[in-house]
Tab-separated table of C-alpha atoms in Angstrom:
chain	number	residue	atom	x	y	z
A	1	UNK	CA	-91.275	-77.766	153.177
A	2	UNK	CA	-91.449	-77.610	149.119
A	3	UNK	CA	-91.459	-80.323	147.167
A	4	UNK	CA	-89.916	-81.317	143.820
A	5	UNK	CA	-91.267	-82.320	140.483
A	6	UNK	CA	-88.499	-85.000	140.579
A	7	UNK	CA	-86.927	-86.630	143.792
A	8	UNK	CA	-83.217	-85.639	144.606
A	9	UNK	CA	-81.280	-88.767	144.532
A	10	UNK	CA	-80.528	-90.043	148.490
A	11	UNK	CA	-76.722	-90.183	146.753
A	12	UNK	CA	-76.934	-86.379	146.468
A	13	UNK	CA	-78.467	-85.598	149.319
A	14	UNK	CA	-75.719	-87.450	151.016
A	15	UNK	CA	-72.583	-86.401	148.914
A	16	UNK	CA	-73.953	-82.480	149.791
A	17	UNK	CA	-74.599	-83.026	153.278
A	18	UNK	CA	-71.128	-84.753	153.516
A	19	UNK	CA	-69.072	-82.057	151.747
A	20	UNK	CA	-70.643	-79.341	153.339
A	21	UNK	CA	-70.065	-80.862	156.910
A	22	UNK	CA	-66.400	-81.542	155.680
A	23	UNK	CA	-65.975	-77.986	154.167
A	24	UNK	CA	-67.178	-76.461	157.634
A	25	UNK	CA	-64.785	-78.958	159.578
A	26	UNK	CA	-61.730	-77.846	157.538
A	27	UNK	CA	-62.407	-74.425	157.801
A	28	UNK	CA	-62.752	-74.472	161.410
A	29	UNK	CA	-59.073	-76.842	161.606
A	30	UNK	CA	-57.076	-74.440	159.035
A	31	UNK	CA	-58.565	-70.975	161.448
A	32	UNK	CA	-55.924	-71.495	163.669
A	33	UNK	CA	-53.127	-68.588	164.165
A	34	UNK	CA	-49.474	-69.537	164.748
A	35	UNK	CA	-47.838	-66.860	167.508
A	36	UNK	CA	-44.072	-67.468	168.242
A	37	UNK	CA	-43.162	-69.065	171.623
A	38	UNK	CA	-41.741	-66.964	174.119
A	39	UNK	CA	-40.809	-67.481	177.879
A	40	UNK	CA	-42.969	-64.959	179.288
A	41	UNK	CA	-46.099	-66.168	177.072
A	42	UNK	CA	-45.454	-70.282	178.235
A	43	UNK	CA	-48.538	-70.247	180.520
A	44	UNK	CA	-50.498	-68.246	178.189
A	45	UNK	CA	-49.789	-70.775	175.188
A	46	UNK	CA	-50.022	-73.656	177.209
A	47	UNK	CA	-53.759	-72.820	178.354
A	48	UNK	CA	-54.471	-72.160	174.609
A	49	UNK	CA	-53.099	-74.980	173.379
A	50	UNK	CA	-55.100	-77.287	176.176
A	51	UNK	CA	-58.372	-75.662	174.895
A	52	UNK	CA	-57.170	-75.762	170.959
A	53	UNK	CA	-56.760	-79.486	171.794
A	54	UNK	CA	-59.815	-79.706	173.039
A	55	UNK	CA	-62.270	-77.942	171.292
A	56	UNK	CA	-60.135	-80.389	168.498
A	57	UNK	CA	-61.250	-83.588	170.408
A	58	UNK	CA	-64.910	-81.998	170.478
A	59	UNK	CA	-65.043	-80.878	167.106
A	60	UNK	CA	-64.404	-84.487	165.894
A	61	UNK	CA	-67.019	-86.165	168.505
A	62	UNK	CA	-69.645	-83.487	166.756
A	63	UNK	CA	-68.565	-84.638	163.472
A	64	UNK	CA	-68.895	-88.051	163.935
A	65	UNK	CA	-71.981	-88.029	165.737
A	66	UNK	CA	-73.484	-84.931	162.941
A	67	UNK	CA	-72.091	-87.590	160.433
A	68	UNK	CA	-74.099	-90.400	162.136
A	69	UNK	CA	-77.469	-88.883	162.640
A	70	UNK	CA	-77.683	-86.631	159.013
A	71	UNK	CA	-76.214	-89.483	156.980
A	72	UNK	CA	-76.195	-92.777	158.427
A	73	UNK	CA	-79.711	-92.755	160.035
A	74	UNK	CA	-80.648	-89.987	158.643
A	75	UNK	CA	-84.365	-89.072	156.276
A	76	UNK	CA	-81.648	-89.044	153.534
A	77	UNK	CA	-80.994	-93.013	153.471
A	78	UNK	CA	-83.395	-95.665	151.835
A	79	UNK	CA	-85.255	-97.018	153.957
């Protein structure tokens, strides 16, 4: 790895980690596509919607556990 002239503030490091995690999170929430319910299609958009819900439940457990080992106990806190 390169190193600086000047250390990058651990606030920094953190604030950019944090953002971009957030950034990627959002992004993944607001991909979603809304189809019109129909009788025919209930099965079908039941199934999706269990594994939207999901893959939702997931997603947060990765961000809070990304969250926890980047930032919290992280290389980017003082030790």
């Amino acid at each position: 790895m390169s190193t600086f002239e000047f250390p990058i503030p651990t606030s920094f490091q953190s604030s950019v980690i944090s953002s971009n995690l957030n950034s990627v999170i959002l992004f993944s929430f607001l991909s979603a596509t809304k189809m019109p319910a129909n009788r025919a299609r209930l099965v079908v958009l039941s199934t999706i919607s269990l594994l939207y819900t999901l893959c939702m439940v997931q997603l947060v457990l990765q961000w809070y556990y990304i969250n926890l080992v980047m930032i919290t106990s992280g290389d980017t806190r003082d030790a």
